[in-house]
Coordinates of C-alpha atoms in Angstrom, one line a residue:
X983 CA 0.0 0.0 0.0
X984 CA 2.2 2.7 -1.5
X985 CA 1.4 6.6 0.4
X986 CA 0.0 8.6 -2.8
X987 CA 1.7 11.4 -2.0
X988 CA 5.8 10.0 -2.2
X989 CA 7.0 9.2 -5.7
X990 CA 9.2 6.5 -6.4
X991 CA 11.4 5.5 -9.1
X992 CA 9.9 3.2 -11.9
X993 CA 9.2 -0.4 -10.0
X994 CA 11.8 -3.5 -11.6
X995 CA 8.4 -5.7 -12.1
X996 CA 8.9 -9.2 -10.9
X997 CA 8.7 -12.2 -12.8
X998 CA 5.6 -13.3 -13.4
X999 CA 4.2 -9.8 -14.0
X1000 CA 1.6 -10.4 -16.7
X1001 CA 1.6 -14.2 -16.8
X1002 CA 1.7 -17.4 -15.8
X1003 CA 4.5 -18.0 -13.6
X1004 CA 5.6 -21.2 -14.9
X1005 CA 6.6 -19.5 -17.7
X1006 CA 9.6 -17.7 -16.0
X1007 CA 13.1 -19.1 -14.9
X1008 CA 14.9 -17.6 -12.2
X1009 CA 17.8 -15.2 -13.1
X1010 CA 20.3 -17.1 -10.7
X1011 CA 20.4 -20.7 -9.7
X1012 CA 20.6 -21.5 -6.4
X1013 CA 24.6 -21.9 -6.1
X1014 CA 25.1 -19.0 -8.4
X1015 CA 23.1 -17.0 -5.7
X1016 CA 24.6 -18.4 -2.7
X1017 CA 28.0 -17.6 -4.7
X1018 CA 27.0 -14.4 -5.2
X1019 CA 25.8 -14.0 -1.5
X1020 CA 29.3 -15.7 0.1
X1021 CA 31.3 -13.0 -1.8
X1022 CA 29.7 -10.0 -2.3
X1023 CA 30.7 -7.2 0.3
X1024 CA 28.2 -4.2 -1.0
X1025 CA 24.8 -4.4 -0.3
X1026 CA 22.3 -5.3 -3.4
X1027 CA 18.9 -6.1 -4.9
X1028 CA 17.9 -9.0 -6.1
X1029 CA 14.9 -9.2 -8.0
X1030 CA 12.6 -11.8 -9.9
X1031 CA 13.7 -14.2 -7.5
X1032 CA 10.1 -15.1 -5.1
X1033 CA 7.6 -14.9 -7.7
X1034 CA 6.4 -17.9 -6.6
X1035 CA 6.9 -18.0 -3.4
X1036 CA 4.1 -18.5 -1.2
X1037 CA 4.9 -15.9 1.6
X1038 CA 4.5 -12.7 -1.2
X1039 CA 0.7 -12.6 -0.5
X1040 CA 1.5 -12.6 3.1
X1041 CA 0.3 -8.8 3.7
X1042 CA -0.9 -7.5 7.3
X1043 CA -4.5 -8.2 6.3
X1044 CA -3.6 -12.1 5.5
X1045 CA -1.1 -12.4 8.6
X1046 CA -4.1 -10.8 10.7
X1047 CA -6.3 -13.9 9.6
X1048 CA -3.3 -16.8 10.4
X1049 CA -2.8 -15.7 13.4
X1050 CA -6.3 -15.6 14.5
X1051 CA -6.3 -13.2 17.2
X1052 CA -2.8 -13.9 18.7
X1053 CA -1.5 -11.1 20.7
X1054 CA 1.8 -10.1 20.2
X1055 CA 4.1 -7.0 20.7
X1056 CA 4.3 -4.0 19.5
X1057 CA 7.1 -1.1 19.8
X1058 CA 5.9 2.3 20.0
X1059 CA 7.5 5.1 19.2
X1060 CA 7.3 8.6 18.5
X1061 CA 7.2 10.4 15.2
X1062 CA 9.7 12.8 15.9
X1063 CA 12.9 14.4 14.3
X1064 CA 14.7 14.3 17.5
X1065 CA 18.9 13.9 17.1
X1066 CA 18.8 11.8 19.6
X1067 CA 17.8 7.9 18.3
X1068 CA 15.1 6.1 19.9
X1069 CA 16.7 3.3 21.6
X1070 CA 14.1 0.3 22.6
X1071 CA 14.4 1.1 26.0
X1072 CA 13.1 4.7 25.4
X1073 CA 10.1 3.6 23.9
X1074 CA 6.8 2.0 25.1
X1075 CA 5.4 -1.5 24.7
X1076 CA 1.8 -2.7 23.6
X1077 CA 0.3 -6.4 23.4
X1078 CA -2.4 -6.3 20.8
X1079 CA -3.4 -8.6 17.8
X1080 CA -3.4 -7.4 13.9
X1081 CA -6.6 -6.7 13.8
X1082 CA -6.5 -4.2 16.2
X1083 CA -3.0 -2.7 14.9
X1084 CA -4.9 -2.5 11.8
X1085 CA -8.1 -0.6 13.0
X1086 CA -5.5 1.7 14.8
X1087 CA -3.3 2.3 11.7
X1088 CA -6.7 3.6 10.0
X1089 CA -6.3 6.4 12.3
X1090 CA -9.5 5.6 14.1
X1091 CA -8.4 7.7 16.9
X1092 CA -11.8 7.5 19.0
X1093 CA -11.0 3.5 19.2
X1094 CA -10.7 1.6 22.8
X1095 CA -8.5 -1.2 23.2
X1096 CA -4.7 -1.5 23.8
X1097 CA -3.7 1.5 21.3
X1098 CA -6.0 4.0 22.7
X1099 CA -3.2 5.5 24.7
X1100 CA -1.4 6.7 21.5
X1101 CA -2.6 9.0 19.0
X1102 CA -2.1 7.6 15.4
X1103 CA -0.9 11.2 14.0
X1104 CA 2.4 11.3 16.7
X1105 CA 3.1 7.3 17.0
X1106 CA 4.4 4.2 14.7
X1107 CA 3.6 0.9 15.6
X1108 CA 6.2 -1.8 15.0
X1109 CA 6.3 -5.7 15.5
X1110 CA 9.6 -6.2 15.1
X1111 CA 11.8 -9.7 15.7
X1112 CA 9.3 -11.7 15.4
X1113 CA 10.6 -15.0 15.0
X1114 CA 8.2 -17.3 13.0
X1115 CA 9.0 -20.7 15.4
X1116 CA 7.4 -18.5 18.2
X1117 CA 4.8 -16.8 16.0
X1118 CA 3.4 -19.9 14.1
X1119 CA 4.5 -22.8 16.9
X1120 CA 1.1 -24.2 16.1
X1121 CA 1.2 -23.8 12.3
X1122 CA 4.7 -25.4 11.5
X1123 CA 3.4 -25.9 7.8
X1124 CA 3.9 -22.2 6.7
X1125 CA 7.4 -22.4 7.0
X1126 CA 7.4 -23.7 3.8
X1127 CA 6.5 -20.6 2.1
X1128 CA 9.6 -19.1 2.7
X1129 CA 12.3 -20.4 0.3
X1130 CA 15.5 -19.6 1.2
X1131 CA 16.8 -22.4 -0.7
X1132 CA 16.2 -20.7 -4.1
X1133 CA 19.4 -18.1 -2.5
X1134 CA 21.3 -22.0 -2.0
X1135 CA 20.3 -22.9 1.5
X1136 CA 18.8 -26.0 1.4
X1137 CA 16.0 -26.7 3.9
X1138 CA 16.7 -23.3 5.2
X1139 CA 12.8 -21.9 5.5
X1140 CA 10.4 -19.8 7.9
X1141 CA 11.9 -21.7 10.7
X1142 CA 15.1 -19.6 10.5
X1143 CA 13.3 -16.6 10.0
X1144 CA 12.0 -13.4 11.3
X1145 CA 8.6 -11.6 10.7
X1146 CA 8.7 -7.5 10.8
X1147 CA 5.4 -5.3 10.3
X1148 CA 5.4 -1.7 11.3
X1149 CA 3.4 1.5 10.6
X1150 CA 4.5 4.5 8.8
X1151 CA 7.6 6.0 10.2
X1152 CA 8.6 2.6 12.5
X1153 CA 11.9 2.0 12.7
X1154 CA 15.0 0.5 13.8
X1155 CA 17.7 2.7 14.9
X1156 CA 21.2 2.6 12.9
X1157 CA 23.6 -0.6 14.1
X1158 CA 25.2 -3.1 12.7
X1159 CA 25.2 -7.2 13.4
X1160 CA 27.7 -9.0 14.6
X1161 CA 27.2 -12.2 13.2
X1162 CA 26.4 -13.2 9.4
X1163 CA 24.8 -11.7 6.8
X1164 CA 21.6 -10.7 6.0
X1165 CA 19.0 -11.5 3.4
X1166 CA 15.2 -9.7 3.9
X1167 CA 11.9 -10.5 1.5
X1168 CA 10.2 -7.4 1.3
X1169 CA 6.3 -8.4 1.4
X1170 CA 4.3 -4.9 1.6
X1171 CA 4.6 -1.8 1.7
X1172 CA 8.0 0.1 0.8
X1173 CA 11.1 0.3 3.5
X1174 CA 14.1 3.0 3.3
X1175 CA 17.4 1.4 3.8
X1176 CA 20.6 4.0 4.7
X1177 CA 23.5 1.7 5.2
X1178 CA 27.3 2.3 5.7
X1179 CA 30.3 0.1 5.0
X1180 CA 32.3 -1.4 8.1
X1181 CA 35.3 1.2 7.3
X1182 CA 33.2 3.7 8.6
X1183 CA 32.6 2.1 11.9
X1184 CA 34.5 5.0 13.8
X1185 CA 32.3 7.7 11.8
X1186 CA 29.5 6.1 13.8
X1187 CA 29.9 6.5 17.1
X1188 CA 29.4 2.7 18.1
X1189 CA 28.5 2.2 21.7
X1190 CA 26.9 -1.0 23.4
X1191 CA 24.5 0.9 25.3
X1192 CA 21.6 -0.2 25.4
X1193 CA 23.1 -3.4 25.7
X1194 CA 21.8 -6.6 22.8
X1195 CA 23.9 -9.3 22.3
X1196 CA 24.7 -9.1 18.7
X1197 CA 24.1 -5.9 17.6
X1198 CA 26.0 -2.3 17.9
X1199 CA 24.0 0.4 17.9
X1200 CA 25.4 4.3 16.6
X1201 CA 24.9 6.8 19.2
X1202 CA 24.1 8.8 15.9
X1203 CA 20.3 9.5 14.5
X1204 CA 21.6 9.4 10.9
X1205 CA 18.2 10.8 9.3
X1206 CA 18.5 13.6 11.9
X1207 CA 22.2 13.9 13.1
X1208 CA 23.9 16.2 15.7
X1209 CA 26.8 17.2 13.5
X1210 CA 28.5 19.4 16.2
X1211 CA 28.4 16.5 19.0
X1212 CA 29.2 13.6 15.8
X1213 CA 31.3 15.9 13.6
X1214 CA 33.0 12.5 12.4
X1215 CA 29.7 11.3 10.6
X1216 CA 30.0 13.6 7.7
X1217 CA 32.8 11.4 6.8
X1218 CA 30.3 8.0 6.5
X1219 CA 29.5 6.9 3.3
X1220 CA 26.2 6.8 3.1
X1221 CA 24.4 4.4 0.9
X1222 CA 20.5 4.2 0.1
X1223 CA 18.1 2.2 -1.6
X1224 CA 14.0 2.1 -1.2
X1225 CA 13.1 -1.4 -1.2
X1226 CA 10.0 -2.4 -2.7
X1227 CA 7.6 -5.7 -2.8
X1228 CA 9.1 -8.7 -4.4
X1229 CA 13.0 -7.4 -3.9
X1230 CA 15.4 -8.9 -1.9
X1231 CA 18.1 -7.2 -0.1
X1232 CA 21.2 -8.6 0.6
X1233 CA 23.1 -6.8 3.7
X1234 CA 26.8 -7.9 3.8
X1235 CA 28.2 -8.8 6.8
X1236 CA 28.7 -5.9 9.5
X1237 CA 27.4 -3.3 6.9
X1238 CA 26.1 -0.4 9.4
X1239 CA 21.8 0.2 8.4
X1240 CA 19.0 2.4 9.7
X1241 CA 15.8 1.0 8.2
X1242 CA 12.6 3.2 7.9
X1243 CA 8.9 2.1 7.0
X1244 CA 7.8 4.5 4.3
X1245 CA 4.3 3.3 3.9
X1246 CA 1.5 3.0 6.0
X1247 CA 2.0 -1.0 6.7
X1248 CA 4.8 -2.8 5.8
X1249 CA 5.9 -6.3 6.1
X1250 CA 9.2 -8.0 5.8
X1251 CA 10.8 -11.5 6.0
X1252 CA 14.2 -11.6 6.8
X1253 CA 16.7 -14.5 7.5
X1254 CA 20.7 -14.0 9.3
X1255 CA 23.2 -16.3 7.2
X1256 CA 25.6 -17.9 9.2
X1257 CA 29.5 -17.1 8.4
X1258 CA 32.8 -18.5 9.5
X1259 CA 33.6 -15.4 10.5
X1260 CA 31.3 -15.7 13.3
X1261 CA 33.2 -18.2 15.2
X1262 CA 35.5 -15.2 16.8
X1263 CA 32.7 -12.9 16.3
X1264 CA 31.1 -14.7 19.2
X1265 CA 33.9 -14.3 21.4
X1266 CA 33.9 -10.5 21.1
X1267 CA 30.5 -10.7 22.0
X1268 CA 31.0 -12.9 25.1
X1269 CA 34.2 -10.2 26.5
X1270 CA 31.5 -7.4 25.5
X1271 CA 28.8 -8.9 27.3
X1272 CA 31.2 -9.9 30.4
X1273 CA 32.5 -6.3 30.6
X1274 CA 28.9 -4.6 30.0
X1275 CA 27.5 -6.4 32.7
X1276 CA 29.9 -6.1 35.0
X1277 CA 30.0 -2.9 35.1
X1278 CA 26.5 -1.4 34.5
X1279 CA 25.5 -3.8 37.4
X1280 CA 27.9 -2.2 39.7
X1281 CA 26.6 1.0 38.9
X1282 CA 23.2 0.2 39.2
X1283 CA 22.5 -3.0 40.3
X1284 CA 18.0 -2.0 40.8
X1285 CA 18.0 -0.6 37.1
X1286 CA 19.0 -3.2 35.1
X1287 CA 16.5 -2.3 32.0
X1288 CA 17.4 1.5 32.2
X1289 CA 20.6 -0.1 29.9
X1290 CA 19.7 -3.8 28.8
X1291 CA 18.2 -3.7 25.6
X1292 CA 14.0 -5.3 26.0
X1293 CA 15.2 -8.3 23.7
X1294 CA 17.8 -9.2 26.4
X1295 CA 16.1 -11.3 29.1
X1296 CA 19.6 -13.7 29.9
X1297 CA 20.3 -13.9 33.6
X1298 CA 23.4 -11.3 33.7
X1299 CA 25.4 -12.5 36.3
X1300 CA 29.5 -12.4 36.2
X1301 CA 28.7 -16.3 36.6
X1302 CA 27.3 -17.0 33.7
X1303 CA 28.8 -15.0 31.8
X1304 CA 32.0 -16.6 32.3
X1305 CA 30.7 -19.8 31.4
X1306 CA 29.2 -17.9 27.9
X1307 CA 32.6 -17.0 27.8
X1308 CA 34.8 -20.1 28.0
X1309 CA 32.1 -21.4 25.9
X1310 CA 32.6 -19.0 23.2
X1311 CA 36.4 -19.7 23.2
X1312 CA 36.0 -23.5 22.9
X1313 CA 33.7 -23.7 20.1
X1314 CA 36.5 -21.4 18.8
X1315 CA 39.0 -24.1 19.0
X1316 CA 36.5 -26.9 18.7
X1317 CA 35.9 -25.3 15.0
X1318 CA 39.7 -25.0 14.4
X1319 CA 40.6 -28.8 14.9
X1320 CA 38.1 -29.2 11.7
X1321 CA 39.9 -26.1 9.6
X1322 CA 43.1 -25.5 7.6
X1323 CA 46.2 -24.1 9.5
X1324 CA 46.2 -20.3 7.9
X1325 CA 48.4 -17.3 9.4
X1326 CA 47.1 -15.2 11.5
X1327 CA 48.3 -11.4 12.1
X1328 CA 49.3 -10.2 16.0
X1329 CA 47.4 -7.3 16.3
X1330 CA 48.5 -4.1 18.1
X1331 CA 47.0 -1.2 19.3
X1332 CA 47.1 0.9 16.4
X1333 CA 45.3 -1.3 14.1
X1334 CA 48.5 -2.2 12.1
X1335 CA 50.0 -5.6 12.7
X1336 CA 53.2 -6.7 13.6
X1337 CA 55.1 -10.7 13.0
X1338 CA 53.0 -13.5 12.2
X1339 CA 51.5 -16.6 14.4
X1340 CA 50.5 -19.7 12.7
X1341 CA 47.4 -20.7 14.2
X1342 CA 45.0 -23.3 13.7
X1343 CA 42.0 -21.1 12.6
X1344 CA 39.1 -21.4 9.9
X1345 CA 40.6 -20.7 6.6
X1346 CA 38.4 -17.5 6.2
X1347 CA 39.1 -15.4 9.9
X1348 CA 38.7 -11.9 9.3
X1349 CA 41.6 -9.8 10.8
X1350 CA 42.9 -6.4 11.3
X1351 CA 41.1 -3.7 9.7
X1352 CA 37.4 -4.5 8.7
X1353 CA 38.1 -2.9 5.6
X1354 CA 40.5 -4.5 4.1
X1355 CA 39.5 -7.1 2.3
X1356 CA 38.5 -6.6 -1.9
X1357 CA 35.2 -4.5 -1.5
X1358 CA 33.7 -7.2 -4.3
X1359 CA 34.6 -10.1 -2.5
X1360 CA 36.2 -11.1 0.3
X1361 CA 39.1 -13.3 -0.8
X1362 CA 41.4 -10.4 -1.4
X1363 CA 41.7 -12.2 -4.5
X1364 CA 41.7 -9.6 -8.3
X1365 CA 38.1 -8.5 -9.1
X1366 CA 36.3 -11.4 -10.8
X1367 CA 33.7 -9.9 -13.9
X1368 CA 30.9 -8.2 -12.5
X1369 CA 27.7 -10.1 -11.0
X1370 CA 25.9 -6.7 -11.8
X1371 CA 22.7 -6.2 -14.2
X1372 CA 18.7 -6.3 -14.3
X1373 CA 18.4 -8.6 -11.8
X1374 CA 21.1 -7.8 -9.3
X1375 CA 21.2 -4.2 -8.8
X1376 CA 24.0 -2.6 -6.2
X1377 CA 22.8 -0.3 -3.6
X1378 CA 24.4 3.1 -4.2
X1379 CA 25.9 5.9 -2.5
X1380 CA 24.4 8.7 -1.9
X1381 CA 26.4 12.4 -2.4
X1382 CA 23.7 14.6 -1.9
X1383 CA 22.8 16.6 1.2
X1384 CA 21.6 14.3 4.4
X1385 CA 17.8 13.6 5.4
X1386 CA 18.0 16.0 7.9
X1387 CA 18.0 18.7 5.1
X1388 CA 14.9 17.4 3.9
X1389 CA 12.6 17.0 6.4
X1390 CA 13.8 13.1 7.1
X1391 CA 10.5 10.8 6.6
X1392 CA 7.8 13.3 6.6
X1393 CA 9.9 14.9 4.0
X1394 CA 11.6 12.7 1.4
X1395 CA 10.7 12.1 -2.2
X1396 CA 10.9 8.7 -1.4
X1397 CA 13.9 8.1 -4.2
X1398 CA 15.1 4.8 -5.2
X1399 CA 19.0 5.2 -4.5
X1400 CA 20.2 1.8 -6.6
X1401 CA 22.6 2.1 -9.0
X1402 CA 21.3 0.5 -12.3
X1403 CA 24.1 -0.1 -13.9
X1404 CA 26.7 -0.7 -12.0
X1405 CA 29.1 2.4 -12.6
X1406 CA 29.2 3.6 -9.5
X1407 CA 30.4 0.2 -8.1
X1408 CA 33.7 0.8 -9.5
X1409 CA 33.9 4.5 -8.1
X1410 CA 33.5 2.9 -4.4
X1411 CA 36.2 0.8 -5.5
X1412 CA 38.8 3.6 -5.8
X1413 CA 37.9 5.2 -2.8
X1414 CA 38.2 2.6 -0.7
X1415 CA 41.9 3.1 -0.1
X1416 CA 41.5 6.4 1.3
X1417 CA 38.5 5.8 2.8
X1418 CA 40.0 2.7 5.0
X1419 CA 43.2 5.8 5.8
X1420 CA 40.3 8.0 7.3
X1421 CA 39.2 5.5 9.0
X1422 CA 42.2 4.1 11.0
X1423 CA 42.6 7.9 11.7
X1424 CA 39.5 8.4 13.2
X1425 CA 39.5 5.6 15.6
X1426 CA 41.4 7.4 18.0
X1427 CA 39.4 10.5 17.2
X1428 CA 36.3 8.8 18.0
X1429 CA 37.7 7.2 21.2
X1430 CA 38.7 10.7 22.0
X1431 CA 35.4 12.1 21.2
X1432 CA 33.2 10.1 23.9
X1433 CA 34.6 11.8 26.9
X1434 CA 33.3 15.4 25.3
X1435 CA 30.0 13.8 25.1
X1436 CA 29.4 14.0 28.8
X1437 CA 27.3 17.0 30.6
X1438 CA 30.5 18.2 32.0
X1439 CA 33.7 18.1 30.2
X1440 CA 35.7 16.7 33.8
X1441 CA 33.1 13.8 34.0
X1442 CA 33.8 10.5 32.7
X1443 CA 30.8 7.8 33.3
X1444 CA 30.7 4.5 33.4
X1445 CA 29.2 4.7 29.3
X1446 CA 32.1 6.8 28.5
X1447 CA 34.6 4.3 29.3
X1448 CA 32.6 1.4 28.4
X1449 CA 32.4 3.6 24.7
X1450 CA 36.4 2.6 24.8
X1451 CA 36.4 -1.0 26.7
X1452 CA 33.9 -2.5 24.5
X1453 CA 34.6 -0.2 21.2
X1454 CA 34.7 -3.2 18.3
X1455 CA 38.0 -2.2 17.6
X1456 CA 39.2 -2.8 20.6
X1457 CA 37.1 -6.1 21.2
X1458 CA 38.4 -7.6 17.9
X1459 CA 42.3 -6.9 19.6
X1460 CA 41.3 -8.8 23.7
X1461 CA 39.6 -11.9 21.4
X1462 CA 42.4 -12.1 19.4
X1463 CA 44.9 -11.7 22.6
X1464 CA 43.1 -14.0 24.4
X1465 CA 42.8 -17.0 21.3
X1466 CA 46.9 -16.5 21.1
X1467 CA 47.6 -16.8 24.8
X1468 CA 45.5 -20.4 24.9
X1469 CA 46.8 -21.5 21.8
X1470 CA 51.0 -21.1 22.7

């Protein structure tokens, strides 16, 4: 249900568009995508690829009937153009079904019921993480009619999936994932996408509070920033891309997004791929969860939601996260026994390296600078021939002025930012060596910067210094410390 009054670029029709669907063959097989997918390190579109699946008809009004009166939550928030971004633990919570998220979306604002506290006109609705095993435990057959084996995933379905639907201006504030990849189905309604490569990490501010294993959030409202407190974000590279009904969007791993409902309902499927990568990724997480809780605890230990992020409800205790520790570090090594012996570069605290340690590591660990790998694939290997055309279209980067400037949601001629043909792929490509030099210089920068963000310049809290403890550079640097020192 596209607003009338934001125009859009012309829509790629999916196949099938005007006939029978057995008359169209995918673009890519399903190892040419998952090739595609393994390699790739710039977000892109894929399209004509789920004209038949089953799950494109699954609209809010369909959803509303499957679910038969389940309540589930929904995230309120406000519609504002705040600079500050609108954490989950900031916003309210409501248990209704779709049916009555639906009445209240019609801006029926004399309705009762469990949305009668928040006026249509100044709130979004979103039900957001909703993973289908929980959702549709008692309808197990649906899964089915999500194919993420057409993207070379066999059996991979609904089950390892996650259900979004949100109201006009619902979103999700800017962070990146620490684990996998992402791949999200875009079912109804039309989402904004601004994403930014991992190079520009320190550009972003990361902190890890609120606290959600898994993801890093930017202390930055990127449709709305505060460029005097962030003055590093006008170095980010922001990419944009308006994702549409029948596209697929493929979010490379630890790719920075802020994602925006456009429309007035809007429903997504999405599904994280699993990478090798993730094996050490896990143990950052497990020395940032350790370090988070120990110390907000000691600071607070009565307020534990003022800085644990709603989807966090793990017993915190310096216990057991020790154990999800150790844990971490042995499936490290249990994963190891099972991989090729590749080198492995001693980090230091500059984010250069010094000799090298032969380790017994998966054959694909990422080290030292996020950026440095090939920007089209991640073997470091020379650029293979372009995957690029019709149906695979790269997200582009945007040069012109930020949201902000015009009016953010409320505002925006809701532009289709994909580069159609490519060109621009190669121009990220020439930048990326100076890009990845302004990055290593603004790590310190950024570091610096968090102390200034305090009320009083003299005061340091205990945010401020977890900003620095659990900053993912610094993370990446005690995981690897700490897989050396067992492994000598």
């Amino acid at each position: 249900m596209a607003a009338g009054s934001e125009a859009t670029t012309p829509v790629i029709l999916a196949a099938g568009a005007g006939g029978e669907e057995g008359e169209h063959v995918k673009p890519f097989t399903p190892e040419k995508a998952k090739e595609i997918i393994m390699s790739l390190q710039q977000p892109a579109i894929f399209c004509n690829m789920v004209f038949d699946w089953p799950a494109r008809h699954w609209n809010a009004k369909y959803l509303s009937e499957v679910l038969h009166g389940k309540r589930i939550r929904f995230r309120m928030g406000m519609k504002s153009m705040s600079t500050v971004p609108q954490f989950e633990t900031t916003c309210s919570y409501v248990e209704a079904t779709l049916e009555e998220f639906l009445t209240w979306n019609c801006d029926q604002s004399s309705i009762s019921g469990p949305f009668r506290d928040y006026d249509h006109s100044k709130f979004w609705a979103y039900a957001d993480y909703k993973y289908f095993v929980s959702l549709f435990e008692d309808k197990t057959d649906i899964f089915q009619d999500v194919k993420w084996s057409d993207f070379g995933f066999p059996g991979r379905n609904g089950q390892e999936s996650t259900l979004w639907i949100g109201s006009l201006g619902a979103h999700t504030p800017c962070h990146l994932d620490s684990y996998g990849c992402n791949l999200v189905f875009q079912v109804q309604g039309r989402k904004r996408w601004h994403l930014f490569p991992p190079e520009d990490t320190p550009f972003l501010y990361p902190t890890r509070i609120p606290y959600e294993e898994s993801s890093v959030f930017s202390k930055i409202n990127v449709v709305n920033p505060d460029l005097k407190r962030f003055p590093q974000f006008q170095k980010a590279q922001r990419h944009m891309v308006t994702l549409s009904p029948g596209q697929v969007l493929f979010v490379p791993r630890h790719w920075w997004h802020y994602v925006e409902s456009i429309d007035p309902v809007t429903v997504s499927i999405n599904s994280w791929i699993e990478l090798e990568e993730d094996h050490l990724a896990r143990v950052e997480e497990a020395i940032t969860r350790m370090l988070v809780c120990a110390l907000k605890t000691a600071e607070n230990p009565q307020n534990t939601r003022a800085w644990l992020n709603p989807t966090e409800v793990e017993e915190t205790s310096h216990a057991v996260n020790c154990c999800y520790l150790n844990a971490a570090v042995s499936a490290f090594f249990d994963r190891c026994r099972t991989s090729k012996v590749v080198e492995i570069q001693a980090p230091r605290t500059d984010g250069e390296c010094m000799k090298k340690e032969e380790l017994n590591v998966y054959s694909h660990m990422e080290v030292g600078q996020t950026g440095s790998q090939n920007l089209t694939t991640g073997t470091g290997k020379p650029e293979a021939a372009s995957p690029f055309g019709p149906d695979l279209v790269p997200v582009a980067q945007r040069s012109e002025e930020p949201p902000s400037e015009r009016g953010g949601i409320f505002g925006s001629d809701g532009k289709d930012f994909v580069d159609k043909d490519g060109e621009h792929f190669g121009k990220l490509h020439c930048a990326k060596r100076q890009q990845i030099m302004n990055s290593e210089k603004a790590i310190k920068e950024q570091i610096a910067s968090n102390a200034t963000t305090a009320p009083s310049q003299t005061f340091i809290s205990t945010d401020d210094l977890l900003d620095c403890l659990v900053n993912p550079q610094v993370t990446r640097i005690v995981a690897q410390l700490l897989i050396q020192g067992r492994s000598l």
